[in-house]
Structure formats: C-alpha cells, structure tokens
C-alpha cells in the first residue's frame, strides 16, 4: 500500500512530528510512504491546494493521510471533492475535538476514513452524519533518545506541560437573555460538571432542558451553525480546566515543574514551582518527561492524550483526567491514575497518594511496560493499515 502524508505545519510542531513518526512506522511495515510538505507553501495561514493535487498525482498513491484533515474539504471548480476526483482514499486523523477542524466535518467528501482520539469525538461526527467509516484510536509514541532515568533519580516529582492561553473571559454574562445565551450557558455548565466533558451530551441535555426543537444531523446548515457556535464554550471550559487544575497543584505545595511560557506571570514566584517558560519543540518534550516522576495529562476528554502516552513511554507515572480510551490502553488503575476533572481537588488527591508512597514507581513501571507493548507508532501504523484495508 502506498501512502502520501500531508505535512501542513512547521517542522517543530507536534503534527509534523506525528507525520514523520507514522511515515517511518509505515515504511518499517513494508509500505511505501511519501511526505507532501505543504508547510513551505503557507502564506497568511493558508496554502493553495494545487500543490497537494500535484503531489498526489505524481505519487500515484492509494491513500492520503492528513492530521487534522488539512485539505480534506477542498473542492474542484466543478464542485467535486479533490480526493474523490483523484480516486484516492483520504484518511483524516483528528488529534483534537473535530469541532476545531471544521474541514474534518465537511460532508461532501465521500471516499474518506476518519480517526478520532476519543469515542465522544466519534459520536459527535456521527451525529452530524459525516460520511465514511470511523475509528477511535490514540496516538503513538516513542521512548526518549537518551536512556531512561531511574525513577528515584528524577529531578521533578511532578511535571505538567501546558500552553498558557490567558484567563478566559465571559462576555455572555452581560448579554441579553435569549435562547442562544441560555443554550451557551447550559452547555458550559454541563461541560464543567461532566467527567469527560462530552460536547454532544452537553448540547443534547441543554436542548432538552430548555425545550428546544434543535437536533444535530437534521440540517447541514444548522449543523454548520452549531459547529461554529459550540466551539467557544468548549474552548472556554478547556482554558478554565487547565488554570484550575494547575493552580490546585501549585497551591498544594507539591514540588511542581510547569512547562509553558506565561504561567510564571500568572502564578508568581513560588518556592515549590519550577518554570520551564521557554518554547520547547515537541520532539524534546519526551526528554522532559524522562526527568519527571509524575506527568500530568490534561484534556483527555477532548484531546489526543499524547502527554499520557509519551509520559509513560518515558518511564513516568501518568495522572490523567478520565478517558475511556486511556483506561483501556493502560488496563485500568494499576497503570494509570485518573482524576475527575469536574472536581479539581481530585488531581491533588491522586498526586498526593503517589508521592506519599512507593505506588508511583510501581505504576510508572507498569505503565511503561504497557506503552512499550502497545503504544509505539508501529502499533498505530498496523491499526491504520488494517483499518484502510478493511474499507
């Protein structure tokens, strides 16, 4: 099977790291791979599709793979989807909730396959009737380039890597009381209270409570409107989550390392907090995890959980908000500690239990073993090949 993989981001970006990793894994399985580097053509945040079309035609590939489904919604002048017209299968691999990648939810492309990081992402796409087959699948990982540091010799008892996105605002508080405002507030309240923060469930429950007739999947125009409308409440909740959880950990007094510029200005200088407040390329993150006893995973309910897989591969104990996919991957609580993100104090309790005993080292060893057994990119590559071949 011949794959063309679209690289749409700069080399230091995580998506480009994923492209390089899955390309190597597919090649090791005996499949031919070609990387179409579209990052070099980006101007003002966009790249013309003509270069992708030329690369696909030149490669004579069977499958096009694109993280976040970049270029998946491109249509020709006659209205035909680009990849349908070229006669190739298009695989969109959503690293985040698909609502952040509206091209992944375009309903015109028929010859498509979709990979989602979370079963709630799959359910959302199915609710608006995105064509094609889908599969929920975590990302792969690889261990650090350097040998693993012995658990007791690691410098940072707790590490969290998180982009600082500022303090989220609430402009709707001053807005007139309308059905749209009540829908927005209801969705936010339910997301904040839900262990997995399922956007589809929050929307459906709020609509039912308000007595509205709205339903996803009945009108493409309405679905597109809701995709745009629901993005802000989900983003707001994600930003609130990370601030609340990281603040709780800092306030608990644990020795904590925070990787991400901007947190020093928000939390201030603290004796128990070390800041890595500089840009760290994704490929170097595993090296940080290799120096941590515990790695905190955020946003498991609506993200790809790459922190959890890379953290375990680097020999750290992983503490994550609940994810059905992660729980299954680590075979329950002995390989992963889960907390309820709707009750931020739970993360402090989970970390405290590991720090105050030898459970962290034992859990890290089990999690590392499971990551090595089933978490490499070659494992994801084989799943990908099987998924495509079964279509």
Short mmCIF file of C-alpha atoms in Angstrom, two decimals:
data_model
loop_
_atom_site.label_atom_id
_atom_site.label_comp_id
_atom_site.label_asym_id
_atom_site.label_seq_id
_atom_site.Cartn_x
_atom_site.Cartn_y
_atom_site.Cartn_z
CA UNK A 1 0.00 0.00 0.00
CA UNK A 2 1.32 3.46 -0.85
CA UNK A 3 0.63 6.40 1.46
CA UNK A 4 1.03 10.10 0.88
CA UNK A 5 1.21 12.00 4.17
CA UNK A 6 0.45 15.71 4.24
CA UNK A 7 2.72 17.83 6.42
CA UNK A 8 0.87 21.11 6.94
CA UNK A 9 2.72 22.59 9.93
CA UNK A 10 6.25 23.77 10.65
CA UNK A 11 8.81 21.10 11.47
CA UNK A 12 8.82 21.88 15.21
CA UNK A 13 5.04 21.40 15.51
CA UNK A 14 3.66 18.23 17.08
CA UNK A 15 1.67 17.37 13.95
CA UNK A 16 4.85 17.30 11.87
CA UNK A 17 6.45 15.04 14.46
CA UNK A 18 3.46 12.70 14.11
CA UNK A 19 3.76 12.73 10.31
CA UNK A 20 7.44 11.81 10.46
CA UNK A 21 6.79 9.10 13.05
CA UNK A 22 3.90 7.38 11.27
CA UNK A 23 5.76 7.59 7.93
CA UNK A 24 8.74 5.76 9.42
CA UNK A 25 6.48 3.18 11.07
CA UNK A 26 4.59 2.50 7.83
CA UNK A 27 7.88 2.09 5.97
CA UNK A 28 9.09 -0.40 8.57
CA UNK A 29 5.94 -2.42 7.91
CA UNK A 30 6.85 -2.55 4.21
CA UNK A 31 4.55 0.19 2.88
CA UNK A 32 5.73 2.97 0.61
CA UNK A 33 5.40 6.47 2.02
CA UNK A 34 5.74 9.94 0.53
CA UNK A 35 5.57 13.13 2.60
CA UNK A 36 3.95 16.12 0.91
CA UNK A 37 5.37 19.15 2.74
CA UNK A 38 2.77 21.88 2.38
CA UNK A 39 4.19 23.99 5.22
CA UNK A 40 6.58 25.60 2.75
CA UNK A 41 3.63 26.95 0.74
CA UNK A 42 1.73 28.54 3.65
CA UNK A 43 1.02 32.25 3.25
CA UNK A 44 -1.12 34.08 5.84
CA UNK A 45 -2.09 30.78 7.42
CA UNK A 46 -3.23 29.05 4.22
CA UNK A 47 -1.68 27.02 1.43
CA UNK A 48 -3.05 26.52 -2.11
CA UNK A 49 -4.44 23.06 -2.76
CA UNK A 50 -2.91 22.82 -6.23
CA UNK A 51 0.41 21.66 -4.74
CA UNK A 52 -1.28 18.81 -2.85
CA UNK A 53 -3.09 17.73 -6.01
CA UNK A 54 0.18 17.66 -7.95
CA UNK A 55 1.91 15.61 -5.25
CA UNK A 56 -0.95 13.09 -5.09
CA UNK A 57 -0.96 12.66 -8.85
CA UNK A 58 2.83 12.36 -9.01
CA UNK A 59 3.00 9.83 -6.17
CA UNK A 60 0.25 7.61 -7.59
CA UNK A 61 -0.67 6.75 -4.02
CA UNK A 62 -3.52 4.65 -2.68
CA UNK A 63 -4.13 6.64 0.49
CA UNK A 64 -3.69 10.24 1.61
CA UNK A 65 -3.28 10.77 5.37
CA UNK A 66 -3.70 14.19 6.94
CA UNK A 67 -3.59 15.05 10.63
CA UNK A 68 -6.49 17.37 11.47
CA UNK A 69 -7.80 16.64 7.94
CA UNK A 70 -5.94 19.57 6.40
CA UNK A 71 -7.06 19.94 2.75
CA UNK A 72 -9.86 17.41 3.31
CA UNK A 73 -12.61 19.87 2.40
CA UNK A 74 -11.01 21.13 -0.85
CA UNK A 75 -13.32 21.04 -3.87
CA UNK A 76 -12.61 21.44 -7.57
CA UNK A 77 -14.25 24.17 -9.64
CA UNK A 78 -16.97 21.71 -10.67
CA UNK A 79 -17.84 21.03 -7.02
CA UNK A 80 -16.26 17.59 -6.74
CA UNK A 81 -14.16 16.93 -3.63
CA UNK A 82 -10.48 16.90 -4.57
CA UNK A 83 -9.63 13.41 -3.29
CA UNK A 84 -12.80 11.82 -4.66
CA UNK A 85 -11.90 13.27 -8.06
CA UNK A 86 -8.33 11.93 -7.79
CA UNK A 87 -9.62 8.47 -6.88
CA UNK A 88 -7.71 8.04 -3.62
CA UNK A 89 -8.82 7.28 -0.10
CA UNK A 90 -8.49 10.18 2.33
CA UNK A 91 -7.76 9.44 5.99
CA UNK A 92 -8.30 12.35 8.35
CA UNK A 93 -6.64 11.81 11.74
CA UNK A 94 -8.18 14.18 14.29
CA UNK A 95 -5.77 14.88 17.13
CA UNK A 96 -8.23 17.25 18.81
CA UNK A 97 -12.01 17.52 19.00
CA UNK A 98 -13.21 17.72 15.37
CA UNK A 99 -15.08 20.94 16.11
CA UNK A 100 -11.66 22.65 15.95
CA UNK A 101 -11.08 21.22 12.48
CA UNK A 102 -14.27 22.05 10.53
CA UNK A 103 -12.62 20.63 7.40
CA UNK A 104 -12.83 17.23 9.09
CA UNK A 105 -16.61 17.59 9.32
CA UNK A 106 -17.16 18.54 5.66
CA UNK A 107 -19.85 16.22 4.34
CA UNK A 108 -19.04 16.44 0.62
CA UNK A 109 -16.02 14.08 0.67
CA UNK A 110 -17.28 10.50 0.34
CA UNK A 111 -14.18 8.31 -0.06
CA UNK A 112 -12.94 9.08 3.41
CA UNK A 113 -11.91 7.38 6.62
CA UNK A 114 -11.73 9.18 9.97
CA UNK A 115 -9.60 8.53 13.05
CA UNK A 116 -10.62 10.14 16.34
CA UNK A 117 -8.75 10.34 19.63
CA UNK A 118 -11.87 9.83 21.74
CA UNK A 119 -15.16 7.98 21.39
CA UNK A 120 -17.05 11.22 22.13
CA UNK A 121 -15.38 12.79 19.10
CA UNK A 122 -16.58 9.86 17.01
CA UNK A 123 -20.11 10.25 18.37
CA UNK A 124 -20.14 13.97 17.56
CA UNK A 125 -19.08 13.34 13.95
CA UNK A 126 -21.68 10.59 13.60
CA UNK A 127 -24.38 12.88 14.98
CA UNK A 128 -23.89 15.34 12.12
CA UNK A 129 -23.66 12.47 9.63
CA UNK A 130 -20.06 12.81 8.44
CA UNK A 131 -19.69 10.20 5.63
CA UNK A 132 -17.34 7.25 5.74
CA UNK A 133 -16.06 4.83 8.33
CA UNK A 134 -14.52 5.98 11.60
CA UNK A 135 -12.34 4.55 14.34
CA UNK A 136 -11.33 5.80 17.80
CA UNK A 137 -7.57 5.45 18.19
CA UNK A 138 -4.91 7.01 20.41
CA UNK A 139 -1.70 8.44 19.02
CA UNK A 140 1.55 6.51 19.08
CA UNK A 141 4.79 7.45 20.82
CA UNK A 142 8.44 6.51 21.10
CA UNK A 143 10.79 6.50 24.08
CA UNK A 144 13.31 9.33 24.58
CA UNK A 145 16.57 9.17 22.63
CA UNK A 146 18.52 9.00 25.90
CA UNK A 147 18.37 6.02 28.30
CA UNK A 148 15.56 6.20 30.84
CA UNK A 149 16.48 7.92 34.08
CA UNK A 150 15.98 5.78 37.19
CA UNK A 151 12.69 6.74 38.84
CA UNK A 152 14.19 7.81 42.17
CA UNK A 153 16.88 9.88 40.43
CA UNK A 154 14.41 12.08 38.52
CA UNK A 155 14.65 15.79 39.29
CA UNK A 156 10.97 16.78 39.12
CA UNK A 157 8.43 14.96 41.31
CA UNK A 158 5.53 16.38 39.24
CA UNK A 159 5.58 17.87 35.73
CA UNK A 160 2.81 19.37 33.65
CA UNK A 161 3.24 20.68 30.09
CA UNK A 162 0.53 23.15 29.17
CA UNK A 163 0.25 26.11 26.83
CA UNK A 164 -0.77 29.31 28.59
CA UNK A 165 -3.84 30.70 26.81
CA UNK A 166 -4.66 33.60 29.12
CA UNK A 167 -7.57 33.99 31.53
CA UNK A 168 -10.80 33.15 29.67
CA UNK A 169 -13.43 35.85 29.53
CA UNK A 170 -17.21 35.56 29.98
CA UNK A 171 -18.77 38.15 27.60
CA UNK A 172 -22.13 36.35 27.75
CA UNK A 173 -22.62 37.42 31.38
CA UNK A 174 -23.57 40.89 30.16
CA UNK A 175 -25.52 39.68 27.11
CA UNK A 176 -29.36 39.87 26.91
CA UNK A 177 -31.29 36.79 27.99
CA UNK A 178 -32.02 34.97 24.72
CA UNK A 179 -32.43 31.28 23.79
CA UNK A 180 -28.92 31.36 22.30
CA UNK A 181 -27.45 32.69 25.54
CA UNK A 182 -29.32 30.12 27.62
CA UNK A 183 -28.06 27.38 25.30
CA UNK A 184 -24.49 28.63 25.60
CA UNK A 185 -24.58 28.87 29.40
CA UNK A 186 -26.29 25.48 29.72
CA UNK A 187 -23.65 23.78 27.56
CA UNK A 188 -20.84 25.40 29.57
CA UNK A 189 -22.37 24.40 32.91
CA UNK A 190 -22.74 20.79 31.78
CA UNK A 191 -19.24 20.62 30.34
CA UNK A 192 -17.84 21.90 33.62
CA UNK A 193 -19.79 19.27 35.57
CA UNK A 194 -19.15 16.30 33.26
CA UNK A 195 -16.24 13.93 33.93
CA UNK A 196 -15.46 13.55 30.23
CA UNK A 197 -16.80 16.94 29.06
CA UNK A 198 -18.76 15.43 26.17
CA UNK A 199 -19.84 18.28 23.91
CA UNK A 200 -22.55 16.21 22.24
CA UNK A 201 -24.07 15.15 25.56
CA UNK A 202 -23.91 18.69 26.94
CA UNK A 203 -25.67 20.06 23.86
CA UNK A 204 -28.40 17.40 23.81
CA UNK A 205 -29.10 17.70 27.54
CA UNK A 206 -29.30 21.51 27.40
CA UNK A 207 -31.60 21.46 24.38
CA UNK A 208 -33.89 19.03 26.20
CA UNK A 209 -33.93 21.09 29.39
CA UNK A 210 -34.75 24.30 27.50
CA UNK A 211 -37.48 22.60 25.49
CA UNK A 212 -35.87 23.49 22.16
CA UNK A 213 -36.51 21.51 18.98
CA UNK A 214 -32.90 21.73 17.80
CA UNK A 215 -31.22 18.48 16.83
CA UNK A 216 -27.86 17.82 15.22
CA UNK A 217 -27.94 15.86 11.98
CA UNK A 218 -31.26 17.08 10.61
CA UNK A 219 -29.95 20.08 8.65
CA UNK A 220 -26.40 20.64 7.32
CA UNK A 221 -26.90 24.40 7.56
CA UNK A 222 -27.93 24.16 11.20
CA UNK A 223 -25.06 21.77 11.95
CA UNK A 224 -22.55 24.20 10.46
CA UNK A 225 -24.02 27.00 12.57
CA UNK A 226 -23.74 24.87 15.72
CA UNK A 227 -20.18 23.79 14.91
CA UNK A 228 -19.21 27.47 14.98
CA UNK A 229 -21.43 28.25 17.99
CA UNK A 230 -20.21 25.39 20.20
CA UNK A 231 -16.50 25.96 19.64
CA UNK A 232 -16.34 28.88 22.08
CA UNK A 233 -17.92 27.13 25.09
CA UNK A 234 -15.67 24.10 24.65
CA UNK A 235 -12.61 26.35 24.41
CA UNK A 236 -13.69 28.31 27.47
CA UNK A 237 -14.05 25.13 29.53
CA UNK A 238 -10.68 23.78 28.39
CA UNK A 239 -8.95 27.00 29.43
CA UNK A 240 -10.75 27.08 32.79
CA UNK A 241 -9.79 23.47 33.36
CA UNK A 242 -6.07 23.87 32.92
CA UNK A 243 -5.90 27.02 35.04
CA UNK A 244 -7.94 25.44 37.84
CA UNK A 245 -6.02 22.15 37.84
CA UNK A 246 -2.54 23.67 37.64
CA UNK A 247 -3.39 26.26 40.30
CA UNK A 248 -4.64 23.48 42.61
CA UNK A 249 -1.37 21.58 42.15
CA UNK A 250 0.72 24.69 42.79
CA UNK A 251 -1.33 25.62 45.87
CA UNK A 252 -0.98 22.08 47.26
CA UNK A 253 2.72 22.69 47.80
CA UNK A 254 3.95 19.76 45.72
CA UNK A 255 7.33 20.24 44.03
CA UNK A 256 5.95 21.08 40.58
CA UNK A 257 7.55 21.82 37.22
CA UNK A 258 5.37 23.72 34.73
CA UNK A 259 6.45 23.69 31.08
CA UNK A 260 4.87 26.53 29.12
CA UNK A 261 5.61 30.23 28.80
CA UNK A 262 3.22 32.55 30.67
CA UNK A 263 2.49 30.59 33.83
CA UNK A 264 5.14 32.44 35.87
CA UNK A 265 3.32 35.74 35.32
CA UNK A 266 0.00 34.20 36.39
CA UNK A 267 1.07 32.10 39.40
CA UNK A 268 4.04 34.20 40.52
CA UNK A 269 7.28 33.04 42.06
CA UNK A 270 6.71 30.08 44.38
CA UNK A 271 9.21 28.03 46.30
CA UNK A 272 7.66 24.75 45.17
CA UNK A 273 7.28 25.65 41.46
CA UNK A 274 9.93 25.43 38.74
CA UNK A 275 9.09 27.07 35.42
CA UNK A 276 10.30 25.99 32.00
CA UNK A 277 8.99 29.18 30.46
CA UNK A 278 10.50 28.88 27.01
CA UNK A 279 9.40 27.25 23.80
CA UNK A 280 10.10 23.51 23.77
CA UNK A 281 9.82 21.71 20.43
CA UNK A 282 7.58 18.68 20.58
CA UNK A 283 10.44 16.30 19.84
CA UNK A 284 12.16 17.50 23.03
CA UNK A 285 9.18 17.02 25.34
CA UNK A 286 9.98 13.33 25.90
CA UNK A 287 13.31 14.41 27.38
CA UNK A 288 11.46 16.48 29.99
CA UNK A 289 9.19 13.56 30.82
CA UNK A 290 12.30 11.43 31.30
CA UNK A 291 13.24 13.73 34.20
CA UNK A 292 9.82 13.58 35.91
CA UNK A 293 8.39 11.04 38.32
CA UNK A 294 4.78 12.03 37.61
CA UNK A 295 3.41 13.56 34.39
CA UNK A 296 0.01 15.24 34.44
CA UNK A 297 -2.20 14.70 31.40
CA UNK A 298 -4.83 17.38 30.74
CA UNK A 299 -7.86 17.38 28.47
CA UNK A 300 -8.12 13.63 27.98
CA UNK A 301 -11.83 14.01 27.28
CA UNK A 302 -11.27 16.26 24.28
CA UNK A 303 -7.67 15.79 23.19
CA UNK A 304 -5.32 13.17 21.85
CA UNK A 305 -3.69 12.26 25.21
CA UNK A 306 -0.20 12.47 23.73
CA UNK A 307 1.15 13.60 27.12
CA UNK A 308 -0.04 10.35 28.67
CA UNK A 309 1.45 8.04 26.04
CA UNK A 310 4.76 9.91 25.76
CA UNK A 311 4.97 10.28 29.54
CA UNK A 312 4.51 6.54 30.09
CA UNK A 313 6.97 5.73 27.30
CA UNK A 314 9.50 7.93 29.12
CA UNK A 315 9.01 5.97 32.36
CA UNK A 316 6.92 8.49 34.29
CA UNK A 317 3.77 7.69 36.26
CA UNK A 318 0.81 9.27 34.43
CA UNK A 319 -2.01 11.08 36.23
CA UNK A 320 -4.81 11.98 33.82
CA UNK A 321 -8.38 13.15 33.76
CA UNK A 322 -10.60 10.23 32.91
CA UNK A 323 -10.60 8.82 29.38
CA UNK A 324 -12.19 5.54 28.39
CA UNK A 325 -9.51 5.08 25.73
CA UNK A 326 -6.63 5.70 28.15
CA UNK A 327 -8.14 3.46 30.82
CA UNK A 328 -8.44 0.63 28.30
CA UNK A 329 -4.91 1.23 26.99
CA UNK A 330 -3.35 1.06 30.46
CA UNK A 331 -5.69 -1.72 31.60
CA UNK A 332 -7.16 0.23 34.48
CA UNK A 333 -5.86 1.99 37.54
CA UNK A 334 -2.69 -0.02 38.15
CA UNK A 335 -1.03 1.51 35.09
CA UNK A 336 -2.63 4.96 35.21
CA UNK A 337 -4.09 7.24 37.91
CA UNK A 338 -7.29 9.03 36.85
CA UNK A 339 -8.91 12.08 38.40
CA UNK A 340 -12.30 13.68 37.87
CA UNK A 341 -11.69 16.95 36.04
CA UNK A 342 -15.11 18.23 37.20
CA UNK A 343 -13.78 18.09 40.78
CA UNK A 344 -10.33 19.72 40.58
CA UNK A 345 -9.37 18.67 44.10
CA UNK A 346 -9.22 15.09 42.86
CA UNK A 347 -5.97 15.75 40.98
CA UNK A 348 -4.31 16.85 44.22
CA UNK A 349 -5.51 13.71 45.97
CA UNK A 350 -4.31 11.47 43.12
CA UNK A 351 -0.85 13.05 43.03
CA UNK A 352 -0.58 13.06 46.82
CA UNK A 353 -1.24 9.33 47.05
CA UNK A 354 1.58 8.63 44.60
CA UNK A 355 4.07 10.99 46.22
CA UNK A 356 3.43 9.74 49.73
CA UNK A 357 4.12 6.09 48.90
CA UNK A 358 6.05 3.89 46.50
CA UNK A 359 2.95 3.45 44.33
CA UNK A 360 4.22 5.99 41.80
CA UNK A 361 7.32 3.99 40.92
CA UNK A 362 5.34 0.75 40.60
CA UNK A 363 2.66 2.40 38.49
CA UNK A 364 5.28 4.03 36.27
CA UNK A 365 6.88 0.63 35.64
CA UNK A 366 3.55 -0.95 34.69
CA UNK A 367 2.53 1.98 32.53
CA UNK A 368 5.89 1.98 30.76
CA UNK A 369 5.62 -1.73 30.06
CA UNK A 370 2.17 -1.35 28.53
CA UNK A 371 3.25 1.65 26.47
CA UNK A 372 6.20 -0.31 25.12
CA UNK A 373 4.00 -3.32 24.35
CA UNK A 374 1.22 -1.48 22.54
CA UNK A 375 1.95 2.25 22.29
CA UNK A 376 4.65 2.56 19.62
CA UNK A 377 3.92 4.25 16.32
CA UNK A 378 4.39 0.88 14.62
CA UNK A 379 1.35 -0.37 16.55
CA UNK A 380 -0.70 2.60 15.34
CA UNK A 381 0.63 2.07 11.80
CA UNK A 382 -0.60 -1.52 11.80
CA UNK A 383 -4.01 -0.41 13.08
CA UNK A 384 -4.11 2.21 10.34
CA UNK A 385 -3.24 -0.31 7.62
CA UNK A 386 -5.85 -2.78 8.91
CA UNK A 387 -8.48 -0.02 9.04
CA UNK A 388 -7.78 1.11 5.48
CA UNK A 389 -7.60 -2.45 4.12
CA UNK A 390 -10.97 -3.35 5.67
CA UNK A 391 -12.73 -0.48 3.88
#
